[in-house]
CSV table of C-alpha atoms and ligand atoms in Angstrom, one decimal:
chain,number,residue,atom,x,y,z
A,1,GLY,CA,127.1,6.8,7.9
A,2,LEU,CA,126.3,8.7,10.8
A,3,ARG,CA,122.6,7.5,10.8
A,4,THR,CA,122.5,3.7,11.6
A,5,ARG,CA,119.8,1.1,12.0
A,6,ILE,CA,119.9,-2.2,14.1
A,7,GLU,CA,117.4,-5.1,14.7
A,8,ALA,CA,115.7,-6.1,17.7
A,9,GLY,CA,118.3,-8.3,19.6
A,10,GLN,CA,121.6,-6.7,18.3
A,11,ILE,CA,124.0,-5.4,20.7
A,12,LEU,CA,125.3,-1.9,20.1
A,13,PHE,CA,128.4,-2.2,22.4
A,14,ARG,CA,129.7,-4.6,25.3
A,15,GLN,CA,131.0,-3.6,28.7
A,16,GLY,CA,134.6,-3.5,28.8
A,17,GLU,CA,134.9,-2.3,25.1
A,18,ILE,CA,136.8,0.9,24.3
A,19,PRO,CA,134.4,3.4,22.8
A,20,ASP,CA,134.8,5.7,19.6
A,21,SER,CA,131.4,7.1,19.7
A,22,ALA,CA,128.1,8.0,22.0
A,23,PHE,CA,124.4,7.3,20.2
A,24,LEU,CA,121.3,9.5,20.0
A,25,ILE,CA,118.3,7.2,19.9
A,26,GLU,CA,116.1,8.7,17.0
A,27,SER,CA,113.6,5.8,17.4
A,28,GLY,CA,113.3,2.5,19.4
A,29,GLU,CA,114.5,1.1,22.5
A,30,VAL,CA,117.7,0.2,23.9
A,31,GLU,CA,118.3,-1.9,27.3
A,32,VAL,CA,121.5,-1.4,29.3
A,33,ARG,CA,122.8,-4.2,31.5
A,34,VAL,CA,125.7,-4.7,33.7
A,35,ARG,CA,127.1,-8.3,34.8
A,36,GLN,CA,126.8,-8.8,38.5
A,37,GLY,CA,128.4,-12.4,38.9
A,38,ASP,CA,126.7,-15.0,36.6
A,39,THR,CA,123.7,-12.7,36.1
A,40,GLU,CA,122.8,-9.4,34.4
A,41,VAL,CA,121.0,-6.5,36.2
A,42,VAL,CA,119.2,-4.0,33.8
A,43,LEU,CA,120.0,-0.3,34.5
A,44,SER,CA,117.7,1.4,32.3
A,45,ILE,CA,115.7,1.2,29.1
A,46,LEU,CA,116.3,4.6,26.8
A,47,GLY,CA,114.0,5.7,24.1
A,48,GLU,CA,113.6,8.5,21.5
A,49,GLY,CA,115.8,11.5,22.0
A,50,ASP,CA,117.9,9.5,24.7
A,51,LEU,CA,121.8,9.5,24.6
A,52,VAL,CA,123.5,6.2,25.3
A,53,GLY,CA,127.0,5.5,25.6
A,54,GLU,CA,128.0,8.7,26.3
A,55,MET,CA,129.6,7.9,29.7
A,56,ALA,CA,132.8,6.2,28.5
A,57,VAL,CA,133.4,8.9,25.7
A,58,ILE,CA,133.1,11.7,28.2
A,59,ASP,CA,135.7,10.3,30.7
A,60,ASP,CA,137.6,8.6,28.1
A,61,SER,CA,137.5,4.9,29.7
A,62,TYR,CA,136.0,1.4,28.9
A,63,ARG,CA,132.2,0.6,28.4
A,64,THR,CA,130.5,0.1,32.0
A,65,ALA,CA,127.5,-1.6,30.6
A,66,THR,CA,126.3,-3.5,27.6
A,67,ALA,CA,123.8,-1.8,25.2
A,68,THR,CA,121.3,-4.3,23.4
A,69,ALA,CA,118.2,-3.1,20.9
A,70,ILE,CA,115.0,-4.4,22.4
A,71,THR,CA,112.9,-3.2,19.3
A,72,ASP,CA,114.6,-2.1,15.8
A,73,CYS,CA,116.4,1.3,16.3
A,74,VAL,CA,117.7,4.1,14.4
A,75,LEU,CA,120.3,5.7,15.9
A,76,TYR,CA,122.9,8.9,15.2
A,77,ARG,CA,126.4,8.1,16.0
A,78,VAL,CA,128.0,10.9,17.9
A,79,ASP,CA,131.6,10.8,17.4
A,80,ARG,CA,133.9,11.1,20.5
A,81,ARG,CA,135.6,13.8,19.1
A,82,GLN,CA,132.7,15.8,18.8
A,83,ILE,CA,132.2,15.8,22.5
A,84,GLY,CA,135.7,16.0,23.3
A,85,GLU,CA,136.3,19.2,21.6
A,86,ARG,CA,133.4,20.5,24.0
A,87,LEU,CA,134.9,19.1,27.1
A,88,VAL,CA,138.0,21.0,26.2
A,89,ALA,CA,136.6,24.0,25.9
A,90,ALA,CA,134.1,23.8,28.8
A,91,ASP,CA,134.7,25.6,32.2
A,92,PRO,CA,137.1,23.6,34.4
A,93,ILE,CA,134.7,23.8,37.5
A,94,ILE,CA,131.9,22.3,35.3
A,95,ARG,CA,134.2,19.7,33.9
A,96,ALA,CA,135.6,18.5,37.5
A,97,LEU,CA,131.8,18.6,38.8
A,98,LEU,CA,131.3,16.0,35.6
A,99,GLU,CA,134.2,14.0,36.3
A,100,GLY,CA,133.6,13.6,39.9
A,101,GLN,CA,129.8,12.1,39.0
A,102,LEU,CA,131.1,10.1,36.7
A,103,LYS,CA,133.7,8.2,39.2
A,104,ARG,CA,131.2,8.2,41.6
A,105,TYR,CA,128.7,6.1,39.2
A,106,ARG,CA,131.8,4.0,38.1
A,107,GLY,CA,132.5,3.3,41.8
A,108,ALA,CA,129.0,2.4,42.5
A,109,LEU,CA,129.0,-0.1,39.5
A,110,ALA,CA,132.1,-1.6,40.6
A,111,ALA,CA,130.7,-2.3,43.9
A,112,LEU,CA,127.6,-4.0,42.2
A,113,GLN,CA,130.1,-6.4,41.0
A,114,GLY,CA,132.0,-6.8,44.3
A,115,GLN,CA,134.8,-5.1,43.0
A,116,SER,CA,136.7,-1.7,44.2
A,117,LEU,CA,138.1,1.1,42.2
A,118,PRO,CA,141.4,3.1,43.0
A,119,ASP,CA,140.6,6.5,44.1
A,120,THR,CA,142.3,8.6,41.4
A,121,SER,CA,141.7,12.0,40.0
A,122,THR,CA,142.4,13.1,36.6
A,123,PRO,CA,144.6,16.5,36.3
A,124,SER,CA,141.9,18.4,35.0
A,125,GLU,CA,139.5,17.2,37.6
A,126,GLN,CA,141.9,18.3,40.3
A,127,LEU,CA,142.4,21.6,38.6
A,128,GLY,CA,138.5,22.3,38.8
A,129,ILE,CA,138.6,21.2,42.3
A,130,ASP,CA,141.4,23.7,43.2
A,131,LYS,CA,139.4,26.4,41.6
A,132,ILE,CA,136.1,25.5,43.5
A,133,ARG,CA,138.3,25.7,46.7
A,134,LEU,CA,139.9,28.9,46.0
A,135,GLU,CA,136.5,30.6,44.9
A,136,THR,CA,135.0,29.4,47.9
A,137,GLN,CA,137.6,30.6,50.2
A,138,LEU,CA,138.0,34.1,48.2
A,139,ARG,CA,134.0,34.4,48.9
A,140,GLU,CA,134.7,33.5,52.7
A,141,ALA,CA,137.6,36.2,52.7
A,142,LEU,CA,135.3,38.9,51.3
A,143,ALA,CA,132.7,38.0,53.9
A,144,GLY,CA,135.1,38.3,56.7
A,145,HIS,CA,136.8,41.2,55.5
A,146,ALA,CA,140.3,39.4,54.8
A,147,LEU,CA,140.7,41.5,51.6
A,148,GLU,CA,143.2,44.4,52.1
A,149,LEU,CA,144.3,47.3,50.1
A,150,SER,CA,147.8,48.4,49.5
A,151,TYR,CA,148.6,52.1,48.4
A,152,GLN,CA,151.0,52.7,46.0
A,153,PRO,CA,152.3,56.3,45.6
A,154,ILE,CA,152.0,58.4,42.3
A,155,LEU,CA,154.8,61.1,42.3
A,156,ASP,CA,154.0,64.9,40.8
A,157,ILE,CA,157.6,64.9,39.6
A,158,PRO,CA,157.9,68.7,39.2
A,159,ALA,CA,156.3,69.5,42.4
A,160,ASP,CA,158.2,66.8,44.0
A,161,ARG,CA,155.1,65.7,46.1
A,162,ILE,CA,153.0,62.6,46.2
A,163,ALA,CA,150.0,63.4,43.9
A,164,GLY,CA,147.8,60.3,44.9
A,165,TYR,CA,147.9,56.6,45.6
A,166,GLU,CA,146.8,53.4,43.8
A,167,ALA,CA,144.8,51.1,45.8
A,168,LEU,CA,146.1,47.5,44.9
A,169,VAL,CA,143.9,44.7,46.4
A,170,ARG,CA,145.5,42.1,48.6
A,171,TRP,CA,144.2,38.4,49.8
A,172,GLN,CA,146.1,37.2,52.8
A,173,HIS,CA,145.1,33.5,52.1
A,174,PRO,CA,145.4,31.2,55.3
A,175,GLU,CA,147.7,28.8,53.8
A,176,ARG,CA,149.1,30.1,50.6
A,177,GLY,CA,150.1,33.5,52.3
A,178,PRO,CA,149.6,36.6,50.0
A,179,VAL,CA,147.8,35.6,46.6
A,180,SER,CA,148.1,38.4,43.7
A,181,PRO,CA,145.3,39.9,42.2
A,182,ALA,CA,146.5,38.9,39.1
A,183,GLU,CA,145.3,35.4,40.1
A,184,PHE,CA,142.2,36.2,42.1
A,185,VAL,CA,140.7,38.9,40.1
A,186,ALA,CA,140.6,36.9,37.2
A,187,LEU,CA,139.0,33.9,39.0
A,188,ALA,CA,136.3,36.4,40.5
A,189,GLU,CA,135.7,37.8,37.2
A,190,GLU,CA,134.4,34.6,35.8
A,191,THR,CA,131.5,34.8,38.1
A,192,SER,CA,129.3,37.7,39.5
A,193,LEU,CA,131.8,37.7,42.6
A,194,ILE,CA,133.6,40.5,41.1
A,195,VAL,CA,130.7,42.9,41.9
A,196,PRO,CA,130.9,42.8,45.7
A,197,ILE,CA,134.8,42.8,45.6
A,198,GLY,CA,134.6,45.8,43.3
A,199,GLU,CA,132.2,47.6,45.9
A,200,TYR,CA,134.3,46.6,48.8
A,201,VAL,CA,137.3,47.9,47.2
A,202,ILE,CA,135.5,51.2,46.5
A,203,ASP,CA,134.3,51.5,49.9
A,204,VAL,CA,137.9,50.8,51.4
A,205,ALA,CA,139.1,53.4,49.0
A,206,CYS,CA,136.6,56.1,49.8
A,207,ALA,CA,137.3,55.8,53.5
A,208,ALA,CA,141.0,55.9,52.6
A,209,VAL,CA,140.7,59.4,51.0
A,210,SER,CA,138.6,60.3,54.1
A,211,ARG,CA,141.3,59.3,56.9
A,212,PHE,CA,144.0,61.3,54.5
A,213,ALA,CA,141.4,64.4,54.8
A,214,ARG,CA,141.3,63.9,58.7
A,215,ALA,CA,144.8,63.5,59.1
A,216,GLY,CA,145.2,66.8,57.5
A,217,VAL,CA,147.1,65.9,54.3
A,218,ASP,CA,146.6,68.9,52.4
A,219,PRO,CA,145.8,68.8,49.5
A,220,VAL,CA,144.0,65.5,49.7
A,221,PRO,CA,146.0,62.8,47.7
A,222,PHE,CA,143.5,61.1,45.4
A,223,VAL,CA,142.9,57.4,45.5
A,224,ALA,CA,142.9,55.4,42.0
A,225,VAL,CA,140.8,52.1,42.1
A,226,ASN,CA,141.3,49.3,39.4
A,227,VAL,CA,138.1,48.5,37.6
A,228,SER,CA,138.4,46.0,35.0
A,229,ALA,CA,136.7,46.1,31.8
A,230,ARG,CA,134.8,42.8,32.8
A,231,GLN,CA,133.6,44.7,36.2
A,232,LEU,CA,132.1,47.3,33.7
A,233,VAL,CA,129.8,45.0,31.8
A,234,HIS,CA,127.6,44.4,35.1
A,235,PRO,CA,124.7,46.4,34.8
A,236,GLY,CA,124.6,49.3,37.3
A,237,LEU,CA,127.8,49.1,38.6
A,238,VAL,CA,128.9,52.7,37.9
A,239,GLU,CA,125.7,54.0,39.4
A,240,ARG,CA,126.4,51.6,42.3
A,241,ILE,CA,130.1,53.3,42.5
A,242,LEU,CA,128.7,56.8,42.3
A,243,ALA,CA,126.1,56.0,45.2
A,244,ARG,CA,128.9,54.9,47.5
A,245,VAL,CA,131.0,57.9,46.5
A,246,HIS,CA,128.3,60.3,47.4
A,247,HIS,CA,127.8,58.6,50.6
A,248,ALA,CA,131.2,59.1,51.4
A,249,GLY,CA,130.9,62.7,50.7
A,250,LEU,CA,134.5,63.1,49.1
A,251,PRO,CA,135.9,66.2,47.5
A,252,ALA,CA,135.7,66.1,43.8
A,253,GLY,CA,138.6,64.8,42.1
A,254,SER,CA,139.7,62.6,44.9
A,255,LEU,CA,138.6,59.4,43.7
A,256,LYS,CA,139.8,57.9,40.3
A,257,LEU,CA,139.1,54.8,38.5
A,258,GLU,CA,141.8,52.8,36.4
A,259,ILE,CA,140.0,51.0,33.5
A,260,THR,CA,142.3,48.1,33.3
A,261,GLU,CA,141.7,45.2,30.4
A,262,SER,CA,141.5,41.6,30.1
A,263,ARG,CA,139.7,42.2,26.8
A,264,ALA,CA,138.9,44.6,24.1
A,265,LEU,CA,136.9,47.7,25.6
A,266,ASP,CA,133.4,48.4,24.7
A,267,ILE,CA,133.7,51.8,23.6
A,268,GLU,CA,130.1,52.9,23.9
A,269,LEU,CA,130.0,51.6,27.4
A,270,VAL,CA,133.5,52.7,28.4
A,271,ALA,CA,132.3,56.6,26.9
A,272,ARG,CA,129.2,56.4,29.2
A,273,VAL,CA,131.2,55.3,31.9
A,274,ILE,CA,133.5,58.1,31.8
A,275,GLU,CA,130.9,60.6,30.9
A,276,LEU,CA,129.0,59.5,34.0
A,277,CYS,CA,131.9,59.4,36.4
A,278,GLN,CA,133.3,63.0,35.3
A,279,ARG,CA,129.9,64.6,35.9
A,280,HIS,CA,130.3,63.2,39.4
A,281,GLY,CA,133.6,64.3,40.1
A,282,ILE,CA,135.4,60.9,39.4
A,283,ARG,CA,138.3,60.9,37.1
A,284,VAL,CA,138.9,57.9,34.7
A,285,ALA,CA,142.4,56.4,33.5
A,286,LEU,CA,143.3,54.2,31.2
A,287,ASP,CA,145.7,51.4,32.5
A,288,ASP,CA,148.6,49.7,30.9
A,289,PHE,CA,148.7,52.2,27.8
A,290,GLY,CA,150.7,50.2,25.4
A,291,THR,CA,149.9,46.9,26.0
A,292,GLY,CA,147.3,44.5,24.9
A,293,TYR,CA,144.0,46.0,24.4
A,294,SER,CA,145.2,49.3,25.7
A,295,HIS,CA,145.9,51.2,22.6
A,296,PHE,CA,145.8,54.5,20.7
A,297,GLY,CA,142.6,54.0,18.9
A,298,GLN,CA,141.3,54.3,22.8
A,299,LEU,CA,143.3,57.7,23.2
A,300,HIS,CA,141.5,59.3,20.1
A,301,ARG,CA,137.8,57.8,20.9
A,302,LEU,CA,137.6,58.2,24.6
A,303,HIS,CA,138.3,61.2,26.6
A,304,PHE,CA,140.3,59.6,29.6
A,305,ASP,CA,141.8,62.1,32.2
A,306,THR,CA,144.8,59.9,32.5
A,307,VAL,CA,147.0,57.6,30.7
A,308,LYS,CA,149.2,55.3,32.5
A,309,LEU,CA,152.0,54.2,30.4
A,310,ASP,CA,152.7,50.5,31.0
A,311,ARG,CA,155.9,49.7,33.1
A,312,SER,CA,157.5,47.8,30.1
A,313,PHE,CA,158.6,51.3,28.8
A,314,ALA,CA,160.2,52.6,31.8
A,315,HIS,CA,162.0,49.4,31.9
A,316,ALA,CA,163.6,49.8,28.5
A,317,MET,CA,164.0,53.5,28.6
A,318,LEU,CA,167.5,53.7,29.1
A,319,ALA,CA,168.8,51.1,27.0
A,320,ASP,CA,166.5,51.8,24.1
A,321,PRO,CA,166.2,55.1,22.3
A,322,ARG,CA,162.8,54.2,21.0
A,323,ALA,CA,161.1,53.3,24.3
A,324,MET,CA,162.6,56.9,25.4
A,325,ALA,CA,161.4,58.6,22.3
A,326,ILE,CA,157.6,57.4,22.7
A,327,ILE,CA,157.8,58.4,26.4
A,328,GLU,CA,159.0,61.9,25.5
A,329,HIS,CA,156.2,62.5,22.8
A,330,LEU,CA,153.7,60.6,24.8
A,331,ALA,CA,154.2,63.6,27.3
A,332,GLU,CA,153.8,66.0,24.8
A,333,LEU,CA,150.7,64.2,23.6
A,334,GLY,CA,149.1,64.4,27.0
A,335,ARG,CA,149.9,68.1,27.2
A,336,ALA,CA,148.0,68.4,23.8
A,337,LEU,CA,145.1,66.3,24.7
A,338,ARG,CA,145.0,67.8,28.4
A,339,THR,CA,145.5,64.3,29.8
A,340,ASP,CA,147.6,63.4,32.7
A,341,ILE,CA,150.2,60.9,31.8
A,342,VAL,CA,151.7,58.5,34.6
A,343,VAL,CA,154.7,56.4,33.9
A,344,GLU,CA,154.4,53.3,35.6
A,345,GLY,CA,157.1,50.7,36.9
A,346,VAL,CA,159.8,53.8,37.7
A,347,GLU,CA,162.5,51.6,39.6
A,348,THR,CA,165.7,53.4,39.5
A,349,GLY,CA,166.8,57.0,40.2
A,350,GLU,CA,168.3,57.4,36.5
A,351,GLN,CA,164.9,56.5,35.1
A,352,LEU,CA,163.3,59.3,37.2
A,353,ALA,CA,165.8,61.8,36.3
A,354,GLU,CA,165.2,61.0,32.5
A,355,LEU,CA,161.6,61.5,33.2
A,356,ARG,CA,162.4,64.9,34.9
A,357,ARG,CA,164.5,66.0,32.1
A,358,ILE,CA,162.1,65.4,29.3
A,359,GLY,CA,159.4,67.0,31.1
A,360,CYS,CA,157.0,64.2,32.3
A,361,ARG,CA,154.5,64.9,35.3
A,362,TYR,CA,153.6,61.7,37.1
A,363,ALA,CA,155.6,58.7,37.8
A,364,GLN,CA,154.8,55.4,39.9
A,365,GLY,CA,157.0,52.4,40.7
A,366,TYR,CA,159.1,50.8,43.2
A,367,LEU,CA,161.7,53.8,43.4
A,368,ILE,CA,158.8,56.1,44.4
A,369,GLY,CA,157.3,53.7,46.7
A,370,ARG,CA,155.9,50.1,47.0
A,371,PRO,CA,152.7,49.5,47.9
A,372,ARG,CA,152.3,49.5,51.5
A,373,ALA,CA,149.5,49.6,53.9
A,374,LEU,CA,147.4,53.0,54.5
A,375,GLY,CA,148.7,53.5,58.1
A,376,GLU,CA,152.1,53.7,57.0
A,377,TRP,CA,151.6,56.4,54.5
A,378,LEU,CA,149.6,58.2,57.2
A,379,ALA,CA,152.3,57.9,59.6
A,380,SER,CA,154.9,59.4,57.2
A,381,ALA,CA,152.7,61.8,55.6
B,401,LIG,P1,148.4,47.4,37.8
B,401,LIG,O1,147.0,48.3,37.8
B,401,LIG,O2,149.0,47.7,36.3
B,401,LIG,O3,149.1,47.2,39.0
B,401,LIG,C1,150.1,47.6,38.9
B,401,LIG,C2,151.0,46.4,39.4
B,401,LIG,O4,152.4,46.5,39.2
B,401,LIG,C3,150.6,46.1,40.8
B,401,LIG,O5,151.1,44.8,41.1
B,401,LIG,C4,152.1,46.6,41.6
B,401,LIG,O6,152.5,46.1,42.5
B,401,LIG,C5,153.2,46.5,40.4
B,401,LIG,N1,154.0,47.5,40.5
B,401,LIG,C6,154.2,48.7,40.7
B,401,LIG,N2,155.4,49.3,40.7
B,401,LIG,C7,156.1,48.6,40.1
B,401,LIG,C8,157.6,48.5,39.8
B,401,LIG,O7,158.4,49.3,39.8
B,401,LIG,N3,158.2,47.4,39.1
B,401,LIG,C9,157.1,46.1,38.9
B,401,LIG,N4,157.9,45.3,38.6
B,401,LIG,N5,156.0,46.1,39.6
B,401,LIG,C10,155.4,47.3,40.1
B,401,LIG,P2,149.7,43.7,41.8
B,401,LIG,O8,149.5,44.5,43.0
B,401,LIG,O9,150.3,42.4,41.9
B,401,LIG,O10,148.4,43.8,41.0
B,401,LIG,C11,148.3,43.4,39.6
B,401,LIG,C12,147.2,43.9,38.9
B,401,LIG,O11,146.0,43.2,39.7
B,401,LIG,C13,146.9,45.2,38.6
B,401,LIG,O12,147.6,45.8,37.7
B,401,LIG,C14,145.6,45.4,38.3
B,401,LIG,O13,145.1,45.1,36.9
B,401,LIG,C15,145.0,44.3,39.3
B,401,LIG,N6,144.3,44.8,40.4
B,401,LIG,C16,144.9,45.0,41.6
B,401,LIG,N7,143.7,45.4,42.4
B,401,LIG,C17,142.7,45.3,41.7
B,401,LIG,C18,141.5,45.6,42.1
B,401,LIG,O14,140.7,46.2,43.2
B,401,LIG,N8,140.2,45.5,41.2
B,401,LIG,C19,140.7,44.9,39.9
B,401,LIG,N9,139.8,44.9,39.0
B,401,LIG,N10,142.0,44.5,39.4
B,401,LIG,C20,142.9,45.0,40.5
B,402,LIG,CA1,146.3,50.0,37.8
B,403,LIG,CA1,149.2,49.3,35.2
B,404,LIG,CA1,148.4,45.6,34.7
């Protein structure tokens, strides 16, 4: 069974064996010894509530020591799969730290026995280390203002003018070149690092609106900033956004938030965000509509000012009459709900011509313009 008794003097496991479990000591004492030449060195004496033999289970290796009962003991057997499942589910950075510690411990034990271990790292350890490095570099980039915003124009189709821009964050990585936000935003979201990044993006976007205004662009185009559902759960985030927008003194309607979703929206939370924002002249868009977590239930329950149709629809619209019908009727639905519809990912003149024909109001995509630095748009405005 899982609960086992062993008598004083009995060996629980031997150095060099391949383990199938660790043990939790319920009562009694266990001595852990390691061979050093002809003698044995006592590493530790463990008692009630201690785990013994978990190391080899964690890094899937041989026993580094021998464990012997000093007194009669009652033990619980902890199956290696029980630990393995948790390790697989653990944060990769935590796993890398653990594996690094074990490697050092095994190295120290080997040195004690006059041996040396090859310096290898497991793929999962390497993955975790790469992540720590990237996260550290990202913190550095934020502190050193190495994060930049690119601006992608959004066309008002019937008026044939640029209504606003979407701000897309870019990281110029010293060795890897530009890193996609799809990669580092997810990384930042795993910790509170996403909070200062989000605030930085808001500040830079507010400054961009002011520069359009100072350059005499009239009407002043809006700038839309991406905020992930994961960012919204940080308490006080919206209040801090509002404070920064107030501080910048922007005209109402010139800043927009695009809610992007990496997970299901907390409807009540988002309803509160929308309400607060609208009261302060900030419009809110639902991003990537028609994919993942962005769906009809949210149109019905949340009063978004704008809905952005995922680019897969524009991509399919000319070849697939169903995609075309969805765009056409979403445009109509937008009018009925008084919600702006933006079709994303417009890449060809034919797609734009069709959108114009069916009465679609806004388009975004490489045809209208690629994301570019603010200076380039100011120069051409
Ligand atoms: P998104 O909000 O859906 O942004 C649109 C993405 O599609 C951008 O990629 C843009 O460069 C790309 N795109 C635009 N037009 C076209 C087109 O015609 N064809 C194709 N194939 N692609 C097009 P990007 O810049 O790599 O951004 C990826 C995602 O990263 C964004 O998706 C957004 O969810 C997220 N993101 C970007 N900036 C931020 C930010 O400041 N904060 C947060 N939380 N997320 C951000
Ligand atoms: Ca977006
Ligand atoms: Ca989008
Ligand atoms: Ca997206």
